[in-house]
mmCIF file of C-alpha atoms and ligand atoms in Angstrom:
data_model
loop_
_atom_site.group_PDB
_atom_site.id
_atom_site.type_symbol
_atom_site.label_atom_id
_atom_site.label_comp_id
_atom_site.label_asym_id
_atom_site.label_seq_id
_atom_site.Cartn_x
_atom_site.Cartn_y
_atom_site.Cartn_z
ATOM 1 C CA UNK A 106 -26.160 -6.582 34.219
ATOM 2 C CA UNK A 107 -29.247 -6.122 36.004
ATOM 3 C CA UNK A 108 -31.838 -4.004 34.792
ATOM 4 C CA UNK A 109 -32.501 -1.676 37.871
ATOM 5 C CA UNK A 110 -35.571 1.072 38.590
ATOM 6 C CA UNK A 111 -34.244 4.411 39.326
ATOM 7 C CA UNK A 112 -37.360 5.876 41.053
ATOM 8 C CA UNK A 113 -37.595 9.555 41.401
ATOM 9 C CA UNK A 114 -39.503 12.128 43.997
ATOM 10 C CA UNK A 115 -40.643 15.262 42.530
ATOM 11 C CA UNK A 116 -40.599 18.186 44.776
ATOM 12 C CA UNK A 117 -37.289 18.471 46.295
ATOM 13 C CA UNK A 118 -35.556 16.157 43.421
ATOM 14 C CA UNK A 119 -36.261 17.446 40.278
ATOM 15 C CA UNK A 120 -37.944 20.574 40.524
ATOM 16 C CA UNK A 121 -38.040 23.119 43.456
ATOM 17 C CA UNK A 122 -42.478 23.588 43.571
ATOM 18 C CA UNK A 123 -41.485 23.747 47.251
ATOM 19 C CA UNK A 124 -41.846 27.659 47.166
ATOM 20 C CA UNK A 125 -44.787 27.761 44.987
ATOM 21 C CA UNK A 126 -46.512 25.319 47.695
ATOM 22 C CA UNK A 127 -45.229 27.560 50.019
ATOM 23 C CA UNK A 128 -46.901 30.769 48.857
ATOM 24 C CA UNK A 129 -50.366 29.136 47.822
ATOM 25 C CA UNK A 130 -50.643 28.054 51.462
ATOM 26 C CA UNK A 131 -49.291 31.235 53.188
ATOM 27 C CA UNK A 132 -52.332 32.617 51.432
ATOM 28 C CA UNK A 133 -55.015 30.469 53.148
ATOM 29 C CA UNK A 134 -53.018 30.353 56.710
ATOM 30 C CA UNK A 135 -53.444 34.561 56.189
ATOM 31 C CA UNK A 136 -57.055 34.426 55.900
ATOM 32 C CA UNK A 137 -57.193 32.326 59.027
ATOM 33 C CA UNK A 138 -54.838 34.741 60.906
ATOM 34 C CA UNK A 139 -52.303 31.777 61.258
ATOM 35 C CA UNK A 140 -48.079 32.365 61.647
ATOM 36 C CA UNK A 141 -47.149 30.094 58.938
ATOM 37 C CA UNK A 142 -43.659 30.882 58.421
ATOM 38 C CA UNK A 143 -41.016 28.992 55.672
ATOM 39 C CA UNK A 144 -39.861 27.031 58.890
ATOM 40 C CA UNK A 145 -43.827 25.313 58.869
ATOM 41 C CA UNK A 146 -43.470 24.765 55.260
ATOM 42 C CA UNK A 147 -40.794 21.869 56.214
ATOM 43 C CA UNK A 148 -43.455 19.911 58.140
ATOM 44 C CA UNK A 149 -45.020 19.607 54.789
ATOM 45 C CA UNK A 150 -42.802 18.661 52.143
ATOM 46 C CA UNK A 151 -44.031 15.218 50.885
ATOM 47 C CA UNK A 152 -46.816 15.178 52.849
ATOM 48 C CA UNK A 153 -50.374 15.205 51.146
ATOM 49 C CA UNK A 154 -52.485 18.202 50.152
ATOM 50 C CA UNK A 155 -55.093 16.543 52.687
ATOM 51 C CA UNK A 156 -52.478 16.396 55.738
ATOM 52 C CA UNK A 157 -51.077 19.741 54.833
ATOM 53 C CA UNK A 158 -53.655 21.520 55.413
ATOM 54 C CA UNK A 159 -54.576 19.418 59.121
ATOM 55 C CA UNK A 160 -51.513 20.373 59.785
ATOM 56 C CA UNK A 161 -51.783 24.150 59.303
ATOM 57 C CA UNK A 162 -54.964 23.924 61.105
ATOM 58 C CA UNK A 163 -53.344 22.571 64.211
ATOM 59 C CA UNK A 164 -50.898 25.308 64.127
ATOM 60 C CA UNK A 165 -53.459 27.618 64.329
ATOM 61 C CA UNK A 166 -55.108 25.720 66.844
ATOM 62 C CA UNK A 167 -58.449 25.711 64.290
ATOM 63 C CA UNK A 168 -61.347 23.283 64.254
ATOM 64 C CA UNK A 169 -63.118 23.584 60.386
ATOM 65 C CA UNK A 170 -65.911 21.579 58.966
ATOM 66 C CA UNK A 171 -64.926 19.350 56.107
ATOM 67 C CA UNK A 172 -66.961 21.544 54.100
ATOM 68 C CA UNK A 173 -64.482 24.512 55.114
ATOM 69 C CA UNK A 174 -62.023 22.227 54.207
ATOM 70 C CA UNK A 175 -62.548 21.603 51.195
ATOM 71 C CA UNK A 176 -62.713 25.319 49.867
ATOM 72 C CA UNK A 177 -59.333 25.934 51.320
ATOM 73 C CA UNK A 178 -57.978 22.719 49.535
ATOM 74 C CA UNK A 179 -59.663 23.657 46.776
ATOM 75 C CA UNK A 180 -58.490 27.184 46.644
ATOM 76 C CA UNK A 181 -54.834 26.208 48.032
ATOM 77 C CA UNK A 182 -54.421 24.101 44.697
ATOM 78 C CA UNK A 183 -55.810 26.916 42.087
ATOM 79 C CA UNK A 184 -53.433 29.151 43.563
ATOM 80 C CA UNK A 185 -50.354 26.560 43.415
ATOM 81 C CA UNK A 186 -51.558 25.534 39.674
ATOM 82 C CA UNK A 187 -51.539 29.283 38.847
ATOM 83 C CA UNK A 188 -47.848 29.595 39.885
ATOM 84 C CA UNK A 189 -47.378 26.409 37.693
ATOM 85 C CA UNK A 190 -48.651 28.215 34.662
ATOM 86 C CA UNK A 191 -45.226 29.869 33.109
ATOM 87 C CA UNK A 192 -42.528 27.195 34.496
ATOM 88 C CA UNK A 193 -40.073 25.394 32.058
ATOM 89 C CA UNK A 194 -37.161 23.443 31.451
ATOM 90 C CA UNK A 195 -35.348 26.298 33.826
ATOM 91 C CA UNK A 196 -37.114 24.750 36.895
ATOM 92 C CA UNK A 197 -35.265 21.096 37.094
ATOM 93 C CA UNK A 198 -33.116 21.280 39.865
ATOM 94 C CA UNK A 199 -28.853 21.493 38.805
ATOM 95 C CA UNK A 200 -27.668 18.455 38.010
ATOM 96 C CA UNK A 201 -30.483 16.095 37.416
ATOM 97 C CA UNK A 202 -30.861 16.142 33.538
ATOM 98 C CA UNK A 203 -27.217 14.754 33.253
ATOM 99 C CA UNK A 204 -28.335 11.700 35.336
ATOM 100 C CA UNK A 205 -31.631 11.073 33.795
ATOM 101 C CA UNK A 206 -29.638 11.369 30.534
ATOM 102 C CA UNK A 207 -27.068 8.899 31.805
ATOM 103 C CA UNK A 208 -29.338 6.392 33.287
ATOM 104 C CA UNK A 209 -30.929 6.228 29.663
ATOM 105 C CA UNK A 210 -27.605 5.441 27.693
ATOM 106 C CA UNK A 211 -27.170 2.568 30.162
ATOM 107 C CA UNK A 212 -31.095 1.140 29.412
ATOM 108 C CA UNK A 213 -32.095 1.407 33.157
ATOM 109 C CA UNK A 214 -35.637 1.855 33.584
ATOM 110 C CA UNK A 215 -36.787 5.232 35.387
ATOM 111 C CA UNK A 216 -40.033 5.948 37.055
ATOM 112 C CA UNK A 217 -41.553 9.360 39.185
ATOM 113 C CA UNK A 218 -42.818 8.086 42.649
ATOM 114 C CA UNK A 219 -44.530 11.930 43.825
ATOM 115 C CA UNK A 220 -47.230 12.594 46.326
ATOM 116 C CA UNK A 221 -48.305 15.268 44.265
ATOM 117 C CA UNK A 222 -51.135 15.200 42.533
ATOM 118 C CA UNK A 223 -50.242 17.622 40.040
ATOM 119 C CA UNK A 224 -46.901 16.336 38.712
ATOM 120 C CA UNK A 225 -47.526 15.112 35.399
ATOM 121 C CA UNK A 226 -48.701 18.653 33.796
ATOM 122 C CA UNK A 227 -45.195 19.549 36.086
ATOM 123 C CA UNK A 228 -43.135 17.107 33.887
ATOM 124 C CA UNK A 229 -44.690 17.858 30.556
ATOM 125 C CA UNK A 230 -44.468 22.078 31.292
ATOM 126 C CA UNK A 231 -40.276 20.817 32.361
ATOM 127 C CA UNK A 232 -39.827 19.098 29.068
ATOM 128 C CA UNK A 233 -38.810 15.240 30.995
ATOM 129 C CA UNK A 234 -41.593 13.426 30.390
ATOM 130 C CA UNK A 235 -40.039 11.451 27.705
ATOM 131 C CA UNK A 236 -37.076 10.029 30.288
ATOM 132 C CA UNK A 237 -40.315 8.301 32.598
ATOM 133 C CA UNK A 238 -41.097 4.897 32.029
ATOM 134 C CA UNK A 239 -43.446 5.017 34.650
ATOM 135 C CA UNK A 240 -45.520 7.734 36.527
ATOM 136 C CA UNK A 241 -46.826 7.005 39.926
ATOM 137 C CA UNK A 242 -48.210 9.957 41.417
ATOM 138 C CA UNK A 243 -50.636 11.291 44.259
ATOM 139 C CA UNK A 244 -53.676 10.045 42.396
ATOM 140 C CA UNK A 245 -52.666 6.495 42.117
ATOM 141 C CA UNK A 246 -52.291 5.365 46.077
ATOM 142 C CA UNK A 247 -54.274 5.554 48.918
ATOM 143 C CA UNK A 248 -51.787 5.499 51.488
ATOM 144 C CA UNK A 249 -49.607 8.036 51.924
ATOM 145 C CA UNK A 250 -45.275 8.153 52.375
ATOM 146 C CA UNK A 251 -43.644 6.443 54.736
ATOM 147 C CA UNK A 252 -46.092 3.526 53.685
ATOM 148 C CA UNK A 253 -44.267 2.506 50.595
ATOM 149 C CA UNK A 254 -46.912 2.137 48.109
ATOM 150 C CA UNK A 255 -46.150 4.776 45.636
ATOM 151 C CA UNK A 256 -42.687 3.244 45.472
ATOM 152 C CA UNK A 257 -43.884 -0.261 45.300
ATOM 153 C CA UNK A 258 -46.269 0.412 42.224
ATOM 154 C CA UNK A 259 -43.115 2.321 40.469
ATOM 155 C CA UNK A 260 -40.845 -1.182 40.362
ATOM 156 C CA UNK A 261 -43.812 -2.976 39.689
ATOM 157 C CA UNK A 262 -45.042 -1.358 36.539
ATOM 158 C CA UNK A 263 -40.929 -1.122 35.815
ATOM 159 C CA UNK A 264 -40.796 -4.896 36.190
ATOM 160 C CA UNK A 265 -38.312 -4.676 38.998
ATOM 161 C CA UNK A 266 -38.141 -6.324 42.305
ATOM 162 C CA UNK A 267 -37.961 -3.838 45.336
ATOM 163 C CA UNK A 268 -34.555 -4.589 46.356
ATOM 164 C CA UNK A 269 -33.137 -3.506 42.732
ATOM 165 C CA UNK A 270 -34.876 -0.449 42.763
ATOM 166 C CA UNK A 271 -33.161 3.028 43.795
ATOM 167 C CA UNK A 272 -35.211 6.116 44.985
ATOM 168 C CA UNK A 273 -33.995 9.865 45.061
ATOM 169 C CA UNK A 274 -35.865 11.623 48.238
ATOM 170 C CA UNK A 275 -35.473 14.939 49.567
ATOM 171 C CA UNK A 276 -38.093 14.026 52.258
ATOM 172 C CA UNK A 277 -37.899 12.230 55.605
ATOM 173 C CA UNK A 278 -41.050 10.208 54.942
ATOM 174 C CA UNK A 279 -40.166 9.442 51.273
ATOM 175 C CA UNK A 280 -36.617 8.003 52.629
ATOM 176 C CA UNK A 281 -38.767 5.928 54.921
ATOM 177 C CA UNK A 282 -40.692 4.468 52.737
ATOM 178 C CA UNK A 283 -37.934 3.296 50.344
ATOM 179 C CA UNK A 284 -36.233 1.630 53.551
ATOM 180 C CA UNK A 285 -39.680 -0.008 54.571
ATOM 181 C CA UNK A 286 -39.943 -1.168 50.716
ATOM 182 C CA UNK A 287 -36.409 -2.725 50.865
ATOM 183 C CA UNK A 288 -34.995 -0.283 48.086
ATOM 184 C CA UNK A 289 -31.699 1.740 48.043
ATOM 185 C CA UNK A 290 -32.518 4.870 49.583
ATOM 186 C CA UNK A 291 -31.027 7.958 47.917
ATOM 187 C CA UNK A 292 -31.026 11.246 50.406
ATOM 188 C CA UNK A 293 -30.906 14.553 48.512
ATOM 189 C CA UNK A 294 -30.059 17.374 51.084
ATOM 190 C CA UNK A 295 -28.871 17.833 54.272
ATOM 191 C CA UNK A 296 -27.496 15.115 56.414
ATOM 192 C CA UNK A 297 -28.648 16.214 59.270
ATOM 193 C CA UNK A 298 -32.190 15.879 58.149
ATOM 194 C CA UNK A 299 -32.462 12.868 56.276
ATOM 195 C CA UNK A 300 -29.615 10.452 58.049
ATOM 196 C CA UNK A 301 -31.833 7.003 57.718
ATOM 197 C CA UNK A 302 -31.022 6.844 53.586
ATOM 198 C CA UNK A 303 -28.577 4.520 52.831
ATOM 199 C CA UNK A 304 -26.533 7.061 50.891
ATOM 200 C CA UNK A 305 -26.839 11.313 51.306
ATOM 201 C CA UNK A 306 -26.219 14.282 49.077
ATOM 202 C CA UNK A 307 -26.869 17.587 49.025
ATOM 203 C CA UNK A 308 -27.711 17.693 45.300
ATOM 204 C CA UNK A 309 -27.811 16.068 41.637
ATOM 205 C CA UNK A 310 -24.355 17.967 41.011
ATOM 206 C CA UNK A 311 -22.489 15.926 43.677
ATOM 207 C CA UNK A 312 -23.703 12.470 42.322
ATOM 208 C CA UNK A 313 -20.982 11.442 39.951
ATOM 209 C CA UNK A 314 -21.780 9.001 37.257
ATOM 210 C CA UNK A 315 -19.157 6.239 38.918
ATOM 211 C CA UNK A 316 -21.277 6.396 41.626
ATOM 212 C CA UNK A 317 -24.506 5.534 39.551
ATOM 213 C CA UNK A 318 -22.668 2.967 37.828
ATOM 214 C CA UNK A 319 -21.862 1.030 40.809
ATOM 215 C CA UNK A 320 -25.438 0.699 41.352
ATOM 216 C CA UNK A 321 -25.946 -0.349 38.343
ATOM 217 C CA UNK A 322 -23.265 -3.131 37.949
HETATM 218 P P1 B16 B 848 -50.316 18.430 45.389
HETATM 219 P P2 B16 B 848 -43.418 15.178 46.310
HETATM 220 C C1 B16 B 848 -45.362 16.617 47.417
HETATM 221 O O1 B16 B 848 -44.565 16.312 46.312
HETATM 222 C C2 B16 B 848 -44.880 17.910 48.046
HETATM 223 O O2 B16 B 848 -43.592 17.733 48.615
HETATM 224 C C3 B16 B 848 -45.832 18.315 49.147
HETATM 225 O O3 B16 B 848 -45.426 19.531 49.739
HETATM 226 C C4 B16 B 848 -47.249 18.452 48.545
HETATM 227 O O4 B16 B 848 -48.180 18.803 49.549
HETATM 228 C C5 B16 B 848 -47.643 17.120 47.910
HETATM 229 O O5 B16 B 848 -46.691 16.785 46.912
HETATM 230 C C6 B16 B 848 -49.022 17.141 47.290
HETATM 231 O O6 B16 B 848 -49.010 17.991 46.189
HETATM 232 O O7 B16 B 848 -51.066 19.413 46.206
HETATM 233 O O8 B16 B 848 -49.748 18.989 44.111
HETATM 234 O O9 B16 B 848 -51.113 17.167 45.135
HETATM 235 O O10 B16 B 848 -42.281 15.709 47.123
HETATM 236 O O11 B16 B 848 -44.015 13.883 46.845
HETATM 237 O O12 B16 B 848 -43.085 15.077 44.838
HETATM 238 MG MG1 MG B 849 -40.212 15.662 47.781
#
């Protein structure tokens, strides 16, 4: 058997932060009188802090100065962190605790792959920090999903080659980037959306543990 690296995304895979992004920006586009609605909020899952807010800027058609800039990031991410404060073990998505338990009583090696710059206090407050091998996060790349360096870094600290490495995405970038880095891509949500991963489903609670073994055989 081959050891393989399961790699997982954060936001969309194992916890839901989605909303809490969601309301820390609404905040900002309100002070710049800017329609950001929960349909906008899909242009920025997996996307940088940095991007996210370019992108809210161009839907509100405003220029800022990078000084500008960096309040709102600034302030965006105190917001988000204070939404952060009371979460726990009641935040991990259905379904994924059975496979991270699962993927350890077969010795596979596991490893976060986030954009996020904020997800290891995320998997300490959750309780799964003990089921990561590796932690690749927002802080440790410099170029951002579908380039697949965050995924890349994962294997390597795992000690895996790319092409035996699996990753979980709920984004269309993060799929991307585990097709340009020659891994197994793992879609979780809708078809639809994220039709270029080798395998799609809607959640953790519709991945049997055949299926996981077959990967791992
Ligand atoms: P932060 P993921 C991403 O997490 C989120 O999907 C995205 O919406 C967010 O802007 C990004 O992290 C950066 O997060 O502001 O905490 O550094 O899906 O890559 O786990
Ligand atoms: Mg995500």
């Amino acid at each position: 058997m081959i050891k393989k690296a399961f790699i997982f995304d954060l936001d969309g895979v194992i916890v839901d932060t989605a909303k809490y992004h969601y309301l820390a920006w609404k905040k900002i586009a309100e002070e710049l009188n800017i329609d950001f609605t929960l349909e906008h909020n899909e242009l920025l899952k997996g996307v940088s802090r940095v991007r996210s807010l370019d992108i809210i800027l161009e839907l509100g058609q405003i220029e800022a100065s990078q000084e500008d800039k960096n309040k709102w990031l600034f302030q965006k991410n105190e917001d988000y962190l204070s939404y952060l404060v009371d979460i726990d073990q009641s935040e991990i998505l259905p379904g994924v605790l059975p496979i991270l338990k699962y993927l350890k009583e077969q010795n596979q090696a596991i490893a976060l792959g986030s954009a996020s710059k904020n997800a290891r206090p995320i998997l300490e407050k959750t309780g799964i920090m003990p089921y990561f091998d590796a932690i690749v996060d927002g802080n440790d790349v410099s170029n951002a999903k579908p380039d697949p360096e965050v995924f890349l870094i994962a294997a390597q600290l795992l000690g895996v080659l790319p092409e035996d490495a699996i990753v979980f995405e709920d984004s269309v970038a993060g799929v991307q980037a585990a097709n340009i880095g020659k891994m197994t891509s793992i879609g979780i949500g809708e078809e639809a959306i994220l039709y270029q991963a080798k395998y799609i489903f809607k959640d953790f609670t519709h991945i049997e543990t055949s299926f996981i073994a077959s990967l791992i055989k």
